[in-house]
Amino acid sequence: MLVTNRFVVDADVADDFTGRAHAALAALAARPGYLRGDLLRALDDPTHWCLLTEWESVGAYRRALGGFDVKITAVPLLAQSVDEPSAYETLASAAPEGEIVVVASDRAAGPYR
């Protein structure tokens, strides 16, 4: 599962933002189910940033958000991200020069499942 949180950050507060983003990334990285994460900045517009994390499952990510350190450092930062969908499930993947591997969705088929 991939989580992308995008931010628009004015240049005059970029240093503060990166410090807070590093702390958030460290708190998330300490949680069970965390696979990897990156803090990214757009090459074409340095005011656009992205915090990208990968998780074993949606459950692992949701449980991570309940951790004390995450609530203190990451959640306030994530609340400032662009208001848009941020959690994505993998439906197909390919290793370098590899075959496309298609997997079924984890989304429930019905509203009560």
Short mmCIF file of N, CA, C and O in Angstrom, two decimals:
data_model
loop_
_atom_site.label_atom_id
_atom_site.label_comp_id
_atom_site.label_asym_id
_atom_site.label_seq_id
_atom_site.Cartn_x
_atom_site.Cartn_y
_atom_site.Cartn_z
N MET A 1 0.84 -1.17 0.00
CA MET A 1 0.00 0.00 0.00
C MET A 1 0.89 1.23 0.00
O MET A 1 1.86 1.30 0.72
N LEU A 2 0.55 2.19 -0.82
CA LEU A 2 1.33 3.40 -0.97
C LEU A 2 0.53 4.59 -0.46
O LEU A 2 -0.66 4.71 -0.76
N VAL A 3 1.17 5.46 0.31
CA VAL A 3 0.52 6.67 0.81
C VAL A 3 1.32 7.87 0.32
O VAL A 3 2.53 7.95 0.52
N THR A 4 0.63 8.78 -0.37
CA THR A 4 1.27 10.00 -0.87
C THR A 4 0.57 11.21 -0.25
O THR A 4 -0.62 11.39 -0.43
N ASN A 5 1.31 11.97 0.49
CA ASN A 5 0.80 13.22 1.06
C ASN A 5 1.55 14.36 0.38
O ASN A 5 2.76 14.47 0.52
N ARG A 6 0.80 15.19 -0.36
CA ARG A 6 1.41 16.31 -1.08
C ARG A 6 1.24 17.59 -0.29
O ARG A 6 0.22 17.79 0.37
N PHE A 7 2.24 18.45 -0.39
CA PHE A 7 2.25 19.72 0.34
C PHE A 7 2.66 20.85 -0.60
O PHE A 7 3.47 20.64 -1.50
N VAL A 8 2.16 22.04 -0.34
CA VAL A 8 2.64 23.25 -0.98
C VAL A 8 3.25 24.09 0.14
O VAL A 8 2.56 24.45 1.10
N VAL A 9 4.56 24.35 0.02
CA VAL A 9 5.32 24.96 1.11
C VAL A 9 6.03 26.21 0.59
O VAL A 9 6.83 26.14 -0.35
N ASP A 10 5.74 27.35 1.20
CA ASP A 10 6.43 28.58 0.84
C ASP A 10 7.91 28.47 1.14
O ASP A 10 8.30 27.83 2.13
N ALA A 11 8.74 29.09 0.32
CA ALA A 11 10.20 29.00 0.46
C ALA A 11 10.67 29.49 1.83
O ALA A 11 11.63 28.93 2.38
N ASP A 12 10.00 30.48 2.40
CA ASP A 12 10.46 31.03 3.68
C ASP A 12 10.22 30.10 4.86
O ASP A 12 10.78 30.31 5.94
N VAL A 13 9.42 29.05 4.70
CA VAL A 13 9.19 28.09 5.78
C VAL A 13 9.66 26.68 5.41
O VAL A 13 9.38 25.72 6.12
N ALA A 14 10.38 26.57 4.30
CA ALA A 14 10.82 25.25 3.82
C ALA A 14 11.75 24.56 4.82
O ALA A 14 11.65 23.34 5.01
N ASP A 15 12.63 25.29 5.48
CA ASP A 15 13.53 24.67 6.46
C ASP A 15 12.76 24.09 7.63
O ASP A 15 13.03 22.98 8.08
N ASP A 16 11.79 24.83 8.14
CA ASP A 16 10.94 24.34 9.23
C ASP A 16 10.15 23.11 8.77
O ASP A 16 10.06 22.12 9.49
N PHE A 17 9.59 23.19 7.57
CA PHE A 17 8.83 22.07 7.04
C PHE A 17 9.69 20.81 6.93
O PHE A 17 9.26 19.73 7.32
N THR A 18 10.89 20.93 6.40
CA THR A 18 11.73 19.74 6.23
C THR A 18 12.09 19.13 7.59
O THR A 18 12.10 17.91 7.72
N GLY A 19 12.35 19.94 8.59
CA GLY A 19 12.62 19.41 9.92
C GLY A 19 11.43 18.64 10.47
O GLY A 19 11.58 17.54 11.03
N ARG A 20 10.24 19.20 10.31
CA ARG A 20 9.03 18.52 10.77
C ARG A 20 8.76 17.26 9.95
O ARG A 20 8.32 16.23 10.48
N ALA A 21 9.02 17.32 8.65
CA ALA A 21 8.82 16.14 7.80
C ALA A 21 9.80 15.03 8.15
O ALA A 21 9.43 13.85 8.15
N HIS A 22 11.04 15.37 8.47
CA HIS A 22 12.02 14.36 8.88
C HIS A 22 11.56 13.67 10.17
O HIS A 22 11.66 12.45 10.30
N ALA A 23 11.06 14.45 11.12
CA ALA A 23 10.56 13.88 12.38
C ALA A 23 9.36 12.98 12.13
O ALA A 23 9.24 11.89 12.72
N ALA A 24 8.46 13.41 11.26
CA ALA A 24 7.29 12.60 10.93
C ALA A 24 7.71 11.30 10.26
O ALA A 24 7.21 10.22 10.60
N LEU A 25 8.64 11.38 9.32
CA LEU A 25 9.11 10.18 8.62
C LEU A 25 9.79 9.21 9.59
O LEU A 25 9.56 8.00 9.52
N ALA A 26 10.55 9.73 10.52
CA ALA A 26 11.19 8.87 11.53
C ALA A 26 10.16 8.18 12.41
O ALA A 26 10.29 6.99 12.72
N ALA A 27 9.14 8.91 12.82
CA ALA A 27 8.08 8.31 13.66
C ALA A 27 7.33 7.23 12.89
O ALA A 27 7.04 6.15 13.43
N LEU A 28 7.01 7.48 11.64
CA LEU A 28 6.32 6.49 10.82
C LEU A 28 7.21 5.27 10.59
O LEU A 28 6.74 4.13 10.64
N ALA A 29 8.49 5.50 10.34
CA ALA A 29 9.43 4.40 10.06
C ALA A 29 9.59 3.45 11.24
O ALA A 29 9.95 2.28 11.05
N ALA A 30 9.30 3.92 12.44
CA ALA A 30 9.43 3.09 13.64
C ALA A 30 8.23 2.18 13.86
O ALA A 30 8.27 1.32 14.75
N ARG A 31 7.19 2.33 13.07
CA ARG A 31 5.95 1.57 13.29
C ARG A 31 5.98 0.24 12.55
O ARG A 31 6.54 0.13 11.46
N PRO A 32 5.36 -0.79 13.14
CA PRO A 32 5.27 -2.10 12.47
C PRO A 32 4.51 -1.98 11.14
O PRO A 32 3.55 -1.22 11.03
N GLY A 33 4.98 -2.69 10.15
CA GLY A 33 4.34 -2.68 8.84
C GLY A 33 4.87 -1.64 7.88
O GLY A 33 4.53 -1.65 6.70
N TYR A 34 5.72 -0.73 8.36
CA TYR A 34 6.34 0.28 7.51
C TYR A 34 7.37 -0.41 6.62
O TYR A 34 8.19 -1.19 7.10
N LEU A 35 7.35 -0.11 5.33
CA LEU A 35 8.31 -0.71 4.40
C LEU A 35 9.37 0.28 3.93
O LEU A 35 10.55 -0.07 3.85
N ARG A 36 8.96 1.49 3.61
CA ARG A 36 9.93 2.51 3.18
C ARG A 36 9.24 3.87 3.12
O ARG A 36 8.01 3.94 3.13
N GLY A 37 10.03 4.92 3.02
CA GLY A 37 9.47 6.25 2.89
C GLY A 37 10.47 7.22 2.31
O GLY A 37 11.68 7.01 2.40
N ASP A 38 9.94 8.27 1.70
CA ASP A 38 10.78 9.30 1.09
C ASP A 38 10.12 10.66 1.27
O ASP A 38 8.89 10.77 1.21
N LEU A 39 10.95 11.68 1.43
CA LEU A 39 10.49 13.07 1.35
C LEU A 39 10.98 13.58 0.00
O LEU A 39 12.18 13.55 -0.28
N LEU A 40 10.05 14.02 -0.83
CA LEU A 40 10.36 14.42 -2.20
C LEU A 40 10.00 15.87 -2.43
O LEU A 40 9.06 16.39 -1.82
N ARG A 41 10.74 16.52 -3.34
CA ARG A 41 10.42 17.88 -3.74
C ARG A 41 10.37 17.92 -5.26
O ARG A 41 11.22 17.34 -5.94
N ALA A 42 9.41 18.63 -5.82
CA ALA A 42 9.26 18.73 -7.27
C ALA A 42 10.44 19.47 -7.88
O ALA A 42 10.89 20.49 -7.35
N LEU A 43 10.94 18.95 -8.98
CA LEU A 43 12.05 19.60 -9.67
C LEU A 43 11.61 20.88 -10.37
O LEU A 43 12.36 21.84 -10.44
N ASP A 44 10.38 20.89 -10.87
CA ASP A 44 9.89 22.04 -11.63
C ASP A 44 9.38 23.18 -10.77
O ASP A 44 9.32 24.31 -11.22
N ASP A 45 8.98 22.86 -9.54
CA ASP A 45 8.44 23.88 -8.64
C ASP A 45 8.81 23.51 -7.21
O ASP A 45 8.17 22.65 -6.60
N PRO A 46 9.84 24.13 -6.65
CA PRO A 46 10.34 23.74 -5.32
C PRO A 46 9.39 24.02 -4.17
O PRO A 46 9.71 23.71 -3.02
N THR A 47 8.21 24.58 -4.44
CA THR A 47 7.23 24.75 -3.36
C THR A 47 6.35 23.51 -3.22
O THR A 47 5.57 23.42 -2.27
N HIS A 48 6.46 22.57 -4.13
CA HIS A 48 5.64 21.35 -4.08
C HIS A 48 6.48 20.18 -3.55
O HIS A 48 7.52 19.85 -4.09
N TRP A 49 5.96 19.59 -2.47
CA TRP A 49 6.64 18.49 -1.78
C TRP A 49 5.70 17.30 -1.68
O TRP A 49 4.48 17.44 -1.77
N CYS A 50 6.28 16.13 -1.41
CA CYS A 50 5.49 14.92 -1.22
C CYS A 50 6.17 14.04 -0.17
O CYS A 50 7.39 13.86 -0.20
N LEU A 51 5.38 13.56 0.76
CA LEU A 51 5.84 12.55 1.71
C LEU A 51 5.25 11.23 1.24
O LEU A 51 4.02 11.07 1.20
N LEU A 52 6.10 10.32 0.82
CA LEU A 52 5.68 9.05 0.25
C LEU A 52 6.08 7.93 1.20
O LEU A 52 7.24 7.84 1.59
N THR A 53 5.11 7.10 1.61
CA THR A 53 5.42 5.96 2.46
C THR A 53 4.77 4.71 1.88
O THR A 53 3.73 4.78 1.22
N GLU A 54 5.41 3.57 2.12
CA GLU A 54 4.87 2.30 1.67
C GLU A 54 4.69 1.40 2.88
O GLU A 54 5.54 1.34 3.77
N TRP A 55 3.57 0.68 2.90
CA TRP A 55 3.15 -0.12 4.05
C TRP A 55 2.79 -1.53 3.62
O TRP A 55 2.38 -1.76 2.47
N GLU A 56 2.90 -2.47 4.55
CA GLU A 56 2.51 -3.86 4.28
C GLU A 56 1.04 -3.96 3.91
O GLU A 56 0.66 -4.77 3.07
N SER A 57 0.20 -3.17 4.57
CA SER A 57 -1.24 -3.25 4.36
C SER A 57 -1.89 -1.96 4.84
O SER A 57 -1.28 -1.17 5.56
N VAL A 58 -3.14 -1.79 4.46
CA VAL A 58 -3.89 -0.63 4.93
C VAL A 58 -4.05 -0.68 6.45
O VAL A 58 -4.00 0.35 7.13
N GLY A 59 -4.21 -1.88 7.00
CA GLY A 59 -4.33 -2.02 8.45
C GLY A 59 -3.08 -1.56 9.17
O GLY A 59 -3.16 -0.89 10.21
N ALA A 60 -1.91 -1.91 8.64
CA ALA A 60 -0.65 -1.49 9.26
C ALA A 60 -0.54 0.04 9.26
O ALA A 60 -0.12 0.64 10.25
N TYR A 61 -0.94 0.65 8.16
CA TYR A 61 -0.89 2.11 8.08
C TYR A 61 -1.85 2.75 9.08
O TYR A 61 -1.48 3.66 9.82
N ARG A 62 -3.05 2.25 9.12
CA ARG A 62 -4.04 2.83 10.05
C ARG A 62 -3.62 2.63 11.50
O ARG A 62 -3.80 3.53 12.32
N ARG A 63 -3.06 1.48 11.83
CA ARG A 63 -2.56 1.27 13.20
C ARG A 63 -1.39 2.21 13.49
O ARG A 63 -1.25 2.72 14.60
N ALA A 64 -0.54 2.44 12.50
CA ALA A 64 0.60 3.34 12.69
C ALA A 64 0.14 4.75 13.07
O ALA A 64 0.77 5.40 13.90
N LEU A 65 -0.95 5.20 12.48
CA LEU A 65 -1.45 6.54 12.78
C LEU A 65 -1.89 6.68 14.23
O LEU A 65 -1.98 7.79 14.75
N GLY A 66 -2.16 5.56 14.90
CA GLY A 66 -2.57 5.60 16.30
C GLY A 66 -1.43 5.61 17.28
O GLY A 66 -1.65 5.81 18.48
N GLY A 67 -0.19 5.42 16.80
CA GLY A 67 0.96 5.43 17.70
C GLY A 67 1.21 6.82 18.29
O GLY A 67 1.02 7.83 17.61
N PHE A 68 1.64 6.86 19.54
CA PHE A 68 1.82 8.14 20.24
C PHE A 68 2.77 9.07 19.50
O PHE A 68 2.45 10.25 19.26
N ASP A 69 3.97 8.58 19.14
CA ASP A 69 4.94 9.43 18.44
C ASP A 69 4.40 9.93 17.10
O ASP A 69 4.66 11.06 16.70
N VAL A 70 3.64 9.10 16.42
CA VAL A 70 3.05 9.49 15.15
C VAL A 70 2.00 10.57 15.37
O VAL A 70 1.93 11.55 14.62
N LYS A 71 1.18 10.41 16.41
CA LYS A 71 0.16 11.42 16.71
C LYS A 71 0.79 12.77 17.02
O LYS A 71 0.24 13.82 16.68
N ILE A 72 1.96 12.76 17.67
CA ILE A 72 2.62 14.00 18.06
C ILE A 72 3.38 14.65 16.91
O ILE A 72 3.37 15.88 16.77
N THR A 73 4.05 13.85 16.06
CA THR A 73 4.90 14.43 15.03
C THR A 73 4.31 14.37 13.62
O THR A 73 4.36 15.35 12.89
N ALA A 74 3.75 13.23 13.24
CA ALA A 74 3.32 13.05 11.85
C ALA A 74 1.92 13.58 11.58
O ALA A 74 1.68 14.24 10.57
N VAL A 75 0.96 13.28 12.47
CA VAL A 75 -0.42 13.65 12.20
C VAL A 75 -0.60 15.16 12.01
O VAL A 75 -1.28 15.59 11.06
N PRO A 76 0.01 16.02 12.84
CA PRO A 76 -0.14 17.46 12.59
C PRO A 76 0.42 17.89 11.22
O PRO A 76 -0.16 18.74 10.55
N LEU A 77 1.51 17.27 10.80
CA LEU A 77 2.06 17.57 9.49
C LEU A 77 1.14 17.07 8.38
O LEU A 77 0.84 17.79 7.43
N LEU A 78 0.67 15.83 8.50
CA LEU A 78 -0.20 15.25 7.48
C LEU A 78 -1.49 16.05 7.34
O LEU A 78 -2.06 16.13 6.24
N ALA A 79 -1.95 16.65 8.42
CA ALA A 79 -3.17 17.47 8.37
C ALA A 79 -2.99 18.70 7.50
O ALA A 79 -3.98 19.29 7.06
N GLN A 80 -1.76 19.08 7.23
CA GLN A 80 -1.48 20.25 6.39
C GLN A 80 -1.28 19.88 4.92
O GLN A 80 -1.03 20.75 4.10
N SER A 81 -1.42 18.61 4.61
CA SER A 81 -1.23 18.19 3.21
C SER A 81 -2.43 18.61 2.37
O SER A 81 -3.50 18.95 2.89
N VAL A 82 -2.24 18.57 1.07
CA VAL A 82 -3.32 18.89 0.13
C VAL A 82 -4.47 17.92 0.37
O VAL A 82 -4.25 16.71 0.52
N ASP A 83 -5.68 18.44 0.43
CA ASP A 83 -6.86 17.62 0.71
C ASP A 83 -7.26 16.84 -0.54
O ASP A 83 -7.95 17.37 -1.43
N GLU A 84 -6.78 15.61 -0.62
CA GLU A 84 -7.06 14.74 -1.75
C GLU A 84 -6.82 13.30 -1.29
O GLU A 84 -6.19 13.08 -0.26
N PRO A 85 -7.31 12.31 -2.04
CA PRO A 85 -7.03 10.92 -1.66
C PRO A 85 -5.52 10.70 -1.57
O PRO A 85 -4.75 11.21 -2.40
N SER A 86 -5.09 9.95 -0.56
CA SER A 86 -3.65 9.77 -0.37
C SER A 86 -3.22 8.31 -0.26
O SER A 86 -2.04 8.01 -0.37
N ALA A 87 -4.15 7.39 -0.01
CA ALA A 87 -3.80 5.98 0.15
C ALA A 87 -4.17 5.21 -1.11
O ALA A 87 -5.30 5.30 -1.59
N TYR A 88 -3.21 4.46 -1.64
CA TYR A 88 -3.41 3.72 -2.88
C TYR A 88 -3.01 2.27 -2.69
O TYR A 88 -1.97 1.97 -2.10
N GLU A 89 -3.84 1.38 -3.22
CA GLU A 89 -3.50 -0.04 -3.18
C GLU A 89 -2.82 -0.42 -4.49
O GLU A 89 -3.13 0.13 -5.54
N THR A 90 -1.90 -1.36 -4.42
CA THR A 90 -1.22 -1.85 -5.61
C THR A 90 -2.11 -2.86 -6.33
O THR A 90 -2.57 -3.82 -5.72
N LEU A 91 -2.34 -2.64 -7.61
CA LEU A 91 -3.13 -3.56 -8.42
C LEU A 91 -2.29 -4.27 -9.48
O LEU A 91 -2.67 -5.31 -9.98
N ALA A 92 -1.13 -3.70 -9.81
CA ALA A 92 -0.21 -4.33 -10.74
C ALA A 92 1.19 -3.79 -10.46
O ALA A 92 1.35 -2.65 -10.04
N SER A 93 2.19 -4.63 -10.67
CA SER A 93 3.57 -4.21 -10.46
C SER A 93 4.47 -4.97 -11.42
O SER A 93 4.08 -5.98 -12.00
N ALA A 94 5.68 -4.47 -11.57
CA ALA A 94 6.68 -5.13 -12.41
C ALA A 94 8.06 -4.78 -11.89
O ALA A 94 8.36 -3.62 -11.62
N ALA A 95 8.90 -5.80 -11.74
CA ALA A 95 10.30 -5.59 -11.41
C ALA A 95 11.02 -5.15 -12.69
O ALA A 95 10.48 -5.32 -13.79
N PRO A 96 12.23 -4.60 -12.59
CA PRO A 96 12.96 -4.24 -13.81
C PRO A 96 13.05 -5.44 -14.76
O PRO A 96 13.43 -6.53 -14.35
N GLU A 97 12.65 -5.21 -15.98
CA GLU A 97 12.64 -6.24 -17.03
C GLU A 97 11.79 -7.45 -16.66
O GLU A 97 11.97 -8.54 -17.20
N GLY A 98 10.86 -7.26 -15.73
CA GLY A 98 10.03 -8.36 -15.27
C GLY A 98 8.64 -8.34 -15.87
O GLY A 98 8.24 -7.40 -16.55
N GLU A 99 7.92 -9.39 -15.61
CA GLU A 99 6.54 -9.52 -16.05
C GLU A 99 5.65 -8.62 -15.20
O GLU A 99 5.96 -8.32 -14.05
N ILE A 100 4.52 -8.24 -15.75
CA ILE A 100 3.52 -7.51 -14.99
C ILE A 100 2.81 -8.52 -14.08
O ILE A 100 2.35 -9.56 -14.54
N VAL A 101 2.75 -8.21 -12.80
CA VAL A 101 2.05 -9.05 -11.82
C VAL A 101 0.79 -8.30 -11.40
O VAL A 101 0.87 -7.19 -10.88
N VAL A 102 -0.35 -8.90 -11.67
CA VAL A 102 -1.64 -8.29 -11.35
C VAL A 102 -2.18 -8.97 -10.10
O VAL A 102 -2.15 -10.20 -9.99
N VAL A 103 -2.68 -8.16 -9.15
CA VAL A 103 -3.26 -8.70 -7.92
C VAL A 103 -4.68 -8.16 -7.75
O VAL A 103 -5.02 -7.10 -8.28
N ALA A 104 -5.47 -8.91 -7.01
CA ALA A 104 -6.85 -8.50 -6.76
C ALA A 104 -6.89 -7.35 -5.76
O ALA A 104 -6.01 -7.21 -4.91
N SER A 105 -7.94 -6.57 -5.83
CA SER A 105 -8.14 -5.46 -4.91
C SER A 105 -8.47 -5.97 -3.51
O SER A 105 -9.13 -7.00 -3.36
N ASP A 106 -8.02 -5.25 -2.50
CA ASP A 106 -8.38 -5.54 -1.12
C ASP A 106 -9.66 -4.83 -0.71
O ASP A 106 -10.15 -5.02 0.40
N ARG A 107 -10.20 -4.00 -1.59
CA ARG A 107 -11.42 -3.27 -1.27
C ARG A 107 -12.58 -4.23 -1.12
O ARG A 107 -12.70 -5.20 -1.85
N ALA A 108 -13.43 -3.95 -0.17
CA ALA A 108 -14.61 -4.77 0.05
C ALA A 108 -15.55 -4.64 -1.15
O ALA A 108 -15.73 -3.56 -1.70
N ALA A 109 -16.17 -5.75 -1.52
CA ALA A 109 -17.08 -5.75 -2.66
C ALA A 109 -18.38 -5.02 -2.34
O ALA A 109 -18.99 -4.40 -3.21
N GLY A 110 -18.84 -5.11 -1.12
CA GLY A 110 -20.09 -4.48 -0.72
C GLY A 110 -19.87 -3.54 0.44
O GLY A 110 -18.83 -3.55 1.08
N PRO A 111 -20.87 -2.72 0.74
CA PRO A 111 -20.70 -1.72 1.81
C PRO A 111 -20.61 -2.32 3.21
O PRO A 111 -20.16 -1.66 4.13
N TYR A 112 -21.04 -3.59 3.38
CA TYR A 112 -21.05 -4.16 4.72
C TYR A 112 -20.03 -5.27 4.91
O TYR A 112 -20.06 -5.99 5.88
N ARG A 113 -19.15 -5.42 3.99
CA ARG A 113 -18.16 -6.48 4.05
C ARG A 113 -16.89 -6.02 4.67
O ARG A 113 -16.43 -4.96 4.61
#
